[in-house]
XYZ file of C-alpha atoms in Angstrom:
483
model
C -9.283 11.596 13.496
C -9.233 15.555 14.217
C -12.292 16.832 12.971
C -11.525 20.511 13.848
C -10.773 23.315 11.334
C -8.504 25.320 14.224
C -6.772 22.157 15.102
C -5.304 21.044 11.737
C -4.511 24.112 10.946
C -2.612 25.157 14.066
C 0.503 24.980 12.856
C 0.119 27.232 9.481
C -2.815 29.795 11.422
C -4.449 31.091 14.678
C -7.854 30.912 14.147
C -10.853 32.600 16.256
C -13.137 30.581 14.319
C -13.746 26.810 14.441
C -16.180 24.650 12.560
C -16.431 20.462 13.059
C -15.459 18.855 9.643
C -16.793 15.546 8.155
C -13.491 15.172 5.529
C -11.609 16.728 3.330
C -12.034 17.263 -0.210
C -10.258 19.343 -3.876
C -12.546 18.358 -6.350
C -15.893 20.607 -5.454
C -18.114 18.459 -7.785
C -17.427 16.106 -4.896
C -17.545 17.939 -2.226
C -20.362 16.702 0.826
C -21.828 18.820 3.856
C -19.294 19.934 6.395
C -16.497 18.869 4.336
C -13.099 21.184 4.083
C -12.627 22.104 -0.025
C -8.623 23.260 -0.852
C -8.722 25.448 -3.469
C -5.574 26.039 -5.391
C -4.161 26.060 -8.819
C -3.328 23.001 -10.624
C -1.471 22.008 -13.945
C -4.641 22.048 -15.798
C -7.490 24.183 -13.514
C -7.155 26.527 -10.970
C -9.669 25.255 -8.157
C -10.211 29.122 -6.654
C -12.736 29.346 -9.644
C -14.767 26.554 -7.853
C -15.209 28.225 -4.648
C -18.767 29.192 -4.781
C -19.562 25.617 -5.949
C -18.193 24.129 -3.119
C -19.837 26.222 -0.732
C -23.149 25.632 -2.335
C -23.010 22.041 -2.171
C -21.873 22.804 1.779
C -18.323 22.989 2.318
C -17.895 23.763 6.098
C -14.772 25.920 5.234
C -12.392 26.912 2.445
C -8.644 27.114 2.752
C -7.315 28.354 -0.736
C -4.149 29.592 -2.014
C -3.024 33.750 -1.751
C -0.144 35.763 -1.269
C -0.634 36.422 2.415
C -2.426 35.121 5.099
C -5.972 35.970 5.540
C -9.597 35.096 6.729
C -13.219 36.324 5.846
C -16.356 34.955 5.284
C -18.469 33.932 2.521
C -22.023 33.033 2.876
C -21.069 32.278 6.925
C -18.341 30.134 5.461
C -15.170 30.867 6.508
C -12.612 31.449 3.917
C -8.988 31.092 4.948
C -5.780 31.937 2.997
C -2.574 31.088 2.875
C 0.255 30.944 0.607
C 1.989 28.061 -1.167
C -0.892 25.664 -0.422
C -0.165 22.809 -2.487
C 2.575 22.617 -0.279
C 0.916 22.528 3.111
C -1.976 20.128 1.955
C -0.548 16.723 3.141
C 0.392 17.868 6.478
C -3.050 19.457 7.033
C -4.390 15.927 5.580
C -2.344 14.418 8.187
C -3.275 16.022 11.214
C -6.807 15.639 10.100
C -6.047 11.363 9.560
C -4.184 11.552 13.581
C -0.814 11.011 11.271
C -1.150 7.610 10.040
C 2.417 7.314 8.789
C 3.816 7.924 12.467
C 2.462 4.334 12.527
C 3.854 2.679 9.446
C 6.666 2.023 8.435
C 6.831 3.751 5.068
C 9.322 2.926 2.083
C 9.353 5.316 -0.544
C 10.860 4.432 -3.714
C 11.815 7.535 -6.397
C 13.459 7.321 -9.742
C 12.969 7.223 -13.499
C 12.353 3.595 -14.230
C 12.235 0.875 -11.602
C 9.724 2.671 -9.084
C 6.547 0.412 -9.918
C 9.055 -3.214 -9.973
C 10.839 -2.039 -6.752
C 7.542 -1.337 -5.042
C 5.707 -3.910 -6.009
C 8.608 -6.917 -5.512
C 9.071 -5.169 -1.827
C 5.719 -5.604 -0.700
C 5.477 -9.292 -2.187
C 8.723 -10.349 -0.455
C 7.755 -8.737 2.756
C 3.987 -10.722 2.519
C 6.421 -13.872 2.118
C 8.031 -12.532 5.130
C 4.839 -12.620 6.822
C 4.662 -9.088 7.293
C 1.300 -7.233 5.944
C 2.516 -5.030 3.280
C 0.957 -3.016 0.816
C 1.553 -1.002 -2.677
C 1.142 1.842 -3.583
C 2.006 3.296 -7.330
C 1.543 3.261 -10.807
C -0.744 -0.081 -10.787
C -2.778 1.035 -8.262
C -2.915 0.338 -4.303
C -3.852 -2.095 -1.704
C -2.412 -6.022 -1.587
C -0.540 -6.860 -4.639
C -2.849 -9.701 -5.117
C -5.646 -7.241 -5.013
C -4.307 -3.742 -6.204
C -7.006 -1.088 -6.787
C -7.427 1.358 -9.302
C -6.069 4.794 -9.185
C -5.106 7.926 -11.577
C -1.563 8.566 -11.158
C 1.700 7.065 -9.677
C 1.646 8.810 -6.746
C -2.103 9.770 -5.200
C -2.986 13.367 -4.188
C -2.109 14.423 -0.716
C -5.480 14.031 0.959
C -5.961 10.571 -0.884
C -2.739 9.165 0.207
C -3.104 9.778 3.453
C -6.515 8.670 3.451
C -5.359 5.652 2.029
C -2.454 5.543 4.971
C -4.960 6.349 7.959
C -7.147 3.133 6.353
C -4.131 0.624 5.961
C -3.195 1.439 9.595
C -6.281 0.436 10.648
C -6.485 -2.280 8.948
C -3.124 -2.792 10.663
C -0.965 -2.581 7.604
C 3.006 -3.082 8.852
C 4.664 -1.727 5.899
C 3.703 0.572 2.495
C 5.758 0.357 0.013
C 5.054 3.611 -2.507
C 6.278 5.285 -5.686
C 7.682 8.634 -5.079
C 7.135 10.686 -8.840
C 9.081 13.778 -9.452
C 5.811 15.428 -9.987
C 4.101 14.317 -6.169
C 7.507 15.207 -4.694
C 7.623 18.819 -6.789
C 4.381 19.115 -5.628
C 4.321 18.394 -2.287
C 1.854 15.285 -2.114
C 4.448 13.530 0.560
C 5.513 16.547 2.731
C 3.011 15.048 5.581
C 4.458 11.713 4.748
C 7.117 10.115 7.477
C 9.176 8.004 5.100
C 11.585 5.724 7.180
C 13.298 4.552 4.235
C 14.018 6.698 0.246
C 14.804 4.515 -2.601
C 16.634 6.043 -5.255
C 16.588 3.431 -8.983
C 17.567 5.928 -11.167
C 17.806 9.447 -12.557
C 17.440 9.672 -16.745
C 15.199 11.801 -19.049
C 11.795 12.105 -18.373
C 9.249 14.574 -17.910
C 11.021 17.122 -19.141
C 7.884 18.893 -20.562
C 7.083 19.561 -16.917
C 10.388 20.003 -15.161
C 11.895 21.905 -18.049
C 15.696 20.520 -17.500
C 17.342 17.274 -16.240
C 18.768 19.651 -12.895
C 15.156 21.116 -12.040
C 14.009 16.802 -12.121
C 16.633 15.506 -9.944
C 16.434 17.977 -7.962
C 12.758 16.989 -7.511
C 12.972 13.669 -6.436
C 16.028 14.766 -4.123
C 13.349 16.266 -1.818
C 12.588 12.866 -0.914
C 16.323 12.551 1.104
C 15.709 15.481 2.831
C 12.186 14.679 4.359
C 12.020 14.851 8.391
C 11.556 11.377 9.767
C 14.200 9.627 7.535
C 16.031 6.685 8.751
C 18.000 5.530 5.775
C 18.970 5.964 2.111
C 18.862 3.139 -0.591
C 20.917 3.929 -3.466
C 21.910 2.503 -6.863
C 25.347 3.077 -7.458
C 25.851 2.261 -10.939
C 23.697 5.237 -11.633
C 25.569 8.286 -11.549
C 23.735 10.684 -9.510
C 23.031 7.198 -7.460
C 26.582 7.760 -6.915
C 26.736 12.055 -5.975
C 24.461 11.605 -3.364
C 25.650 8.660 -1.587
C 28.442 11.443 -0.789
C 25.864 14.722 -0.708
C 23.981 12.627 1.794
C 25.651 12.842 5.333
C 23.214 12.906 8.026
C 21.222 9.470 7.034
C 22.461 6.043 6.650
C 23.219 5.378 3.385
C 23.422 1.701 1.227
C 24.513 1.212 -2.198
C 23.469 -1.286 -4.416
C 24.556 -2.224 -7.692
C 27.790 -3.565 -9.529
C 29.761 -0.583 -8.408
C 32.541 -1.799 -6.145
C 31.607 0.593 -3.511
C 27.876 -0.775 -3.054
C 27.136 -2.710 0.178
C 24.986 -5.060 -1.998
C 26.421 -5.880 -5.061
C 25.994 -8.984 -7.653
C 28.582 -11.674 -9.129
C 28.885 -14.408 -11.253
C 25.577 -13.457 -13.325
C 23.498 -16.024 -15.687
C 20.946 -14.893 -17.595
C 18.424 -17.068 -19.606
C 14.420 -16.435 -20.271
C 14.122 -18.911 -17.154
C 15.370 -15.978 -15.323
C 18.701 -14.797 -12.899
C 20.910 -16.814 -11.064
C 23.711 -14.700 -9.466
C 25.802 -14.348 -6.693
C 25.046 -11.538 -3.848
C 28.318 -10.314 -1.541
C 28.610 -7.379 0.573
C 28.935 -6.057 4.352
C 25.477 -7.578 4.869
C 26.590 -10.965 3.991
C 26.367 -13.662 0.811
C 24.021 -15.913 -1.110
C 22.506 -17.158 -4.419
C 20.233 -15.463 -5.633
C 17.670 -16.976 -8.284
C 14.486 -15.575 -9.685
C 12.264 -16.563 -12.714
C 12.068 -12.704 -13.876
C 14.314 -11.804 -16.651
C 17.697 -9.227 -17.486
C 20.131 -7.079 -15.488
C 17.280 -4.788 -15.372
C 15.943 -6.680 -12.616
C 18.684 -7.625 -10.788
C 19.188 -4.137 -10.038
C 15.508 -4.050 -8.897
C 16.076 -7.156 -6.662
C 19.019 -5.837 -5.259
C 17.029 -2.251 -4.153
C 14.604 -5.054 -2.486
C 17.591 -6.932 -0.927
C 18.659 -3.602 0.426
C 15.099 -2.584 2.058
C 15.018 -6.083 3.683
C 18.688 -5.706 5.098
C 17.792 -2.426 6.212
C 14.677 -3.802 8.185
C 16.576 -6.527 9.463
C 16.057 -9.426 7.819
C 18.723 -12.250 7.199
C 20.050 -12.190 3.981
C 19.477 -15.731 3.416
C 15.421 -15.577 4.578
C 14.953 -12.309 1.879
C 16.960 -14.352 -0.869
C 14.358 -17.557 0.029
C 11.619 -14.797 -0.450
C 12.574 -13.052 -3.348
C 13.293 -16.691 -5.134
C 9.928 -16.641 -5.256
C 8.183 -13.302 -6.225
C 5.820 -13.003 -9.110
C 6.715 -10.874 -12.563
C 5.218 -7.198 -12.244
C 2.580 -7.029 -14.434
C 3.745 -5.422 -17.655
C 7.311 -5.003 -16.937
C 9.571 -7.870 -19.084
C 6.082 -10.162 -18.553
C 6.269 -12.700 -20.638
C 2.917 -13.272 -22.411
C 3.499 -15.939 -24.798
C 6.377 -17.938 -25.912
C 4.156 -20.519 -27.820
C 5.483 -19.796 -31.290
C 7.472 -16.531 -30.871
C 8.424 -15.056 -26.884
C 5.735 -11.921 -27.054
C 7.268 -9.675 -23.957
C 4.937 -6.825 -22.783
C 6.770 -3.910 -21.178
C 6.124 -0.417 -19.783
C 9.088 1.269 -21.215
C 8.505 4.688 -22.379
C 11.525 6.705 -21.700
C 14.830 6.437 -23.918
C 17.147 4.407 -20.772
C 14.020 2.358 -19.705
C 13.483 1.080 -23.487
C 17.712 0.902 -23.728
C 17.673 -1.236 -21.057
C 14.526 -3.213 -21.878
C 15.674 -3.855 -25.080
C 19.373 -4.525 -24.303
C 18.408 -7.479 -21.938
C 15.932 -9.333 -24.500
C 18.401 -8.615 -27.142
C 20.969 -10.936 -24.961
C 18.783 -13.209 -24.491
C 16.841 -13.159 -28.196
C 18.495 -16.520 -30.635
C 17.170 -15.258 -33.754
C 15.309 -11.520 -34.519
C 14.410 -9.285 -32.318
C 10.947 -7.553 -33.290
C 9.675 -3.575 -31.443
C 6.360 -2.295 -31.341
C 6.687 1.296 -29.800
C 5.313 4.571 -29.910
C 5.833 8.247 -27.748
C 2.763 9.979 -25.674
C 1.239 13.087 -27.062
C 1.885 16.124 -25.252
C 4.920 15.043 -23.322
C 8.710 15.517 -23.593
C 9.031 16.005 -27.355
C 12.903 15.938 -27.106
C 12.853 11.996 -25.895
C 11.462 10.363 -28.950
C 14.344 10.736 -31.524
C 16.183 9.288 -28.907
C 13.723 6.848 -28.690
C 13.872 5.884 -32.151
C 17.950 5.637 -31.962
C 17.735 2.942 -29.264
C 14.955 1.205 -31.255
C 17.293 1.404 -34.537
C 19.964 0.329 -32.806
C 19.041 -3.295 -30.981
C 15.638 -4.256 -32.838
C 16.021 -6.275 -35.940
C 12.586 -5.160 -37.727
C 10.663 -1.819 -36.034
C 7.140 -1.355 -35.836
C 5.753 2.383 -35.024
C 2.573 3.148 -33.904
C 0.429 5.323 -31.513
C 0.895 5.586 -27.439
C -1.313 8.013 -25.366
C -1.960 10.455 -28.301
C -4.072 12.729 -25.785
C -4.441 15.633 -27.904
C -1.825 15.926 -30.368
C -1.397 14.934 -34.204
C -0.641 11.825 -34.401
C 1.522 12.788 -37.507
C 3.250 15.154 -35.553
C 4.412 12.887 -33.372
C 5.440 10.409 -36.001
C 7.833 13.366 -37.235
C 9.679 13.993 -34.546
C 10.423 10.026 -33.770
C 11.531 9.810 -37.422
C 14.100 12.365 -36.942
C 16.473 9.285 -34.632
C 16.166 7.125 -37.328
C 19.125 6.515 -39.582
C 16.966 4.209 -42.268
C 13.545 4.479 -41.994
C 12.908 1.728 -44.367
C 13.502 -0.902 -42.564
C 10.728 0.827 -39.923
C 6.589 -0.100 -41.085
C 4.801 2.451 -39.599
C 1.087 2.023 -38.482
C -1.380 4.240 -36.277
C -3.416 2.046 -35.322
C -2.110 0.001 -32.415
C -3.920 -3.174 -32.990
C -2.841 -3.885 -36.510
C 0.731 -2.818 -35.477
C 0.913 -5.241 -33.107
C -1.099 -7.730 -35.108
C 1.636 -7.225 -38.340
C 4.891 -8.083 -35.857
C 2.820 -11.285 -34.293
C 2.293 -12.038 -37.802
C 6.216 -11.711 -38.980
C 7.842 -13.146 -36.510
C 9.071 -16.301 -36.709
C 9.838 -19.309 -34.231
C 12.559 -18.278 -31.959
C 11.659 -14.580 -32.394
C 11.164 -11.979 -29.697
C 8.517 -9.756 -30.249
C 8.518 -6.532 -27.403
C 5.428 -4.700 -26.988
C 6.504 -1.804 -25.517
C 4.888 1.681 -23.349
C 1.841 0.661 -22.158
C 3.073 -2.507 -19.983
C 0.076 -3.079 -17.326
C -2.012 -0.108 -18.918
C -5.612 -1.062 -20.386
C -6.674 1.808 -22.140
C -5.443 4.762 -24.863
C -6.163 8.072 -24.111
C -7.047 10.088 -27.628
C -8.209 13.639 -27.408
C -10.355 13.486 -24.327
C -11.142 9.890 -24.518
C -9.958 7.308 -22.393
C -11.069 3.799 -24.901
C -10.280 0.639 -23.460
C -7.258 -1.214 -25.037
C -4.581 -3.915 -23.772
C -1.653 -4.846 -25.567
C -1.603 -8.160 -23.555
C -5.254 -8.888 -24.852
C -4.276 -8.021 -28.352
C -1.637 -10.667 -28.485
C -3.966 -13.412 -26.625
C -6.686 -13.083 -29.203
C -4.451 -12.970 -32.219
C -3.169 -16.188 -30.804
C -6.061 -17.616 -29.918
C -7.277 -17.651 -33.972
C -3.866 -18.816 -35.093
């Protein structure tokens, strides 16, 4: 690792000053002696206010965000500015980790839904492919057989590459990661070399961020237009899948999908709750595909895999053995019971992700088909009559309940899901998340499909400022478990 102040920031600054650094750090209540505190404002703080802690608890130096380009001292600390920080972090956190990602070879996957299944499927087919992948997303990071905890989907930039420089030690072949809008917007990849973008998807979603549906895509189109790319993974029976497999001219490019153009496609599709069994054609080659997880949902995930495996030249025959065999993500379509009723637990929290979600159990449901759902607090308020309209319109009997709250009126947010239904009835509404899913357990009846959906893997509800432990999945086992 470079441990010098003047070295990782050659390329942004000359400096006459140097100081040896221990590691880097933007949290100052964490911040050790000799380490290098970024100071720059956030979504919720702004961490220029936290300067003077992080010098007291002995920052070596402070780079922090200004209009222009500038150094003075504080306390015999150095202080240097520069503009549009956020941007520059994770190529300063590279230099300072010897640019782990030169070493890897780094798949990137971007995308409304899909990101987490993609990511995680990738690295367990390439571990079946005796390759040492990793993960690195929404359900934390490390081996999928031993995932980690972490805050967000995509880590900060000094984290992830910490987190890089470690697995390449550890001599880690391959990380597959989730690209968000937000760590793209951001700039928590720019020091990132990512040999191959995955594109799933573009619906809504975090639209109480990026303000419009352009302003999002064209987030996560930064991804195709990071230095270092080798290749473009597309699904092609997603619209804007589709506009940049044209837009996109100076990196290979594969399509995926049912689209007549893609280079992967599927035929010949069976669907049962034992799983897939299709046919795969294309210019890379043929073969049966089987897998125990469940809906077209994730034979477009598969198919992203089969495309990453082609790409990294695999046969198509050896990734089809090694996708037969991949484990269900945890709390995406996961089947938790199917003793009396099939109980499904799934992530889906946007309106297509739920649509889809809902669409594929709905095929696959013999009797009635039972929803448990709710909408976060203080996110995209627009989403959750649509929400309720894709509820209404494949769910048999609708149960409504709280999601993430955070810090808004639970009320409130009942009234603007209300708004997408057409007979609100037939909906039992109930805040408390336990009892909600407790009352559809209770009603359904054998043959039923119950889904639990928008928490998926999560174990917790956030309300107000409290993070209280909860599990849908350990609802349903100890309601069973008395029956």
């Amino acid at each position: 690792m470079t441990h010098s102040l003047k070295t990782i920031l050659h390329d942004f600054i000359e400096l006459d000053v140097d100081v040896q650094l221990s590691d880097l750090c933007l949290d100052s209540r964490q911040v050790k002696p000799r380490d290098l505190f970024f100071a720059y404002p956030g979504t919720q703080v702004d961490g220029r206010q936290f300067i003077d802690d992080a010098i007291m608890r002995g920052a070596a130096a402070v780079v922090c965000d200004g209009e222009t380009i500038a150094v003075r001292e504080q306390n015999d600390v150095p202080i240097i500015t520069l503009p549009m920080l956020s941007q520059k972090v994770s190529a300063i956190a590279s230099c300072f980790y010897d640019h782990p990602s030169h070493d890897l070879t780094v798949v990137a996957v971007t995308g409304t839904n899909g990101k987490t299944s993609c990511c995680y499927l990738l690295a367990q087919a390439l571990k079946k492919l005796n390759r040492k992948a990793v993960f690195i997303g929404t359900l934390g990071h490390g081996d999928t057989d031993d995932l980690k905890n972490h805050t967000c989907t995509t880590p900060d930039a000094i984290t992830l590459q910490r987190l890089l420089f470690e697995y390449r030690e550890q001599g880690v072949d391959v990380v597959a990661m989730e690209a968000s809008s937000h760590a793209l917007d951001q700039g928590r990849l720019a020091g990132v070399k990512v040999a191959i973008g995955v594109l799933t998807n573009v619906t809504r979603d975090h639209l109480d961020y990026h303000h419009d549906m352009k302003f999002y895509a064209d987030a996560k189109y930064r991804l195709f237009e990071m230095s270092g790319m080798h290749a473009a993974v597309l699904n092609l029976d997603d619209e804007i899948g589709r506009e940049w497999k044209n837009r996109l001219k100076k990196i290979k490019t594969v399509g995926y999908g049912l689209h007549h153009d893609a280079a992967i496609s599927a035929q010949n599709i069976q669907l049962s709750m034992d799983g897939i069994v299709a046919e795969v054609c294309g210019s890379f080659g043929s073969g049966q595909l089987t897998s125990h997880l469940l809906g077209n949902i994730n034979i477009s995930n598969l198919l992203a895999v089969l495309s990453v495996l082609m790409i990294l030249n695999y046969s198509i025959q050896n990734s089809l053995a090694a996708i037969s065999v991949l484990s269900t993500v945890p709390g995406r379509l996961q089947v938790v019971s199917q003793r009396n009723s099939i109980v499904v637990v799934d992530y889906a929290h946007t309106p297509d992700a739920l649509e889809k979600t809902l669409a594929t159990l709905r095929q696959l449901c013999q009797h009635d088909l039972h929803c448990v759902f709710g909408c976060g607090g203080d996110r995209d308020v627009g989403k959750r009559p649509m929400m309720a309209q894709v509820v209404e319109q494949f769910a048999d009997y609708v149960v409504l309940t709280d999601d993430n709250v955070r810090k808004e009126d639970p009320e409130k947010i009942f009234s603007d899901i209300k708004k997408g239904f057409l007979q609100l009835d037939k909906v039992h509404v109930e805040h408390d998340r336990k009892k909600a899913i407790q009352y559809a357990l209770r009603h359904a009846q054998q043959g039923d499909v119950v889904l639990i959906a928008g928490k998926g893997h999560e174990d917790y509800q956030i309300i107000g400022d409290h993070v209280i432990a909860f599990s849908d999945h350990q609802v349903v086992k100890e309601f069973l478990a008395r029956q």
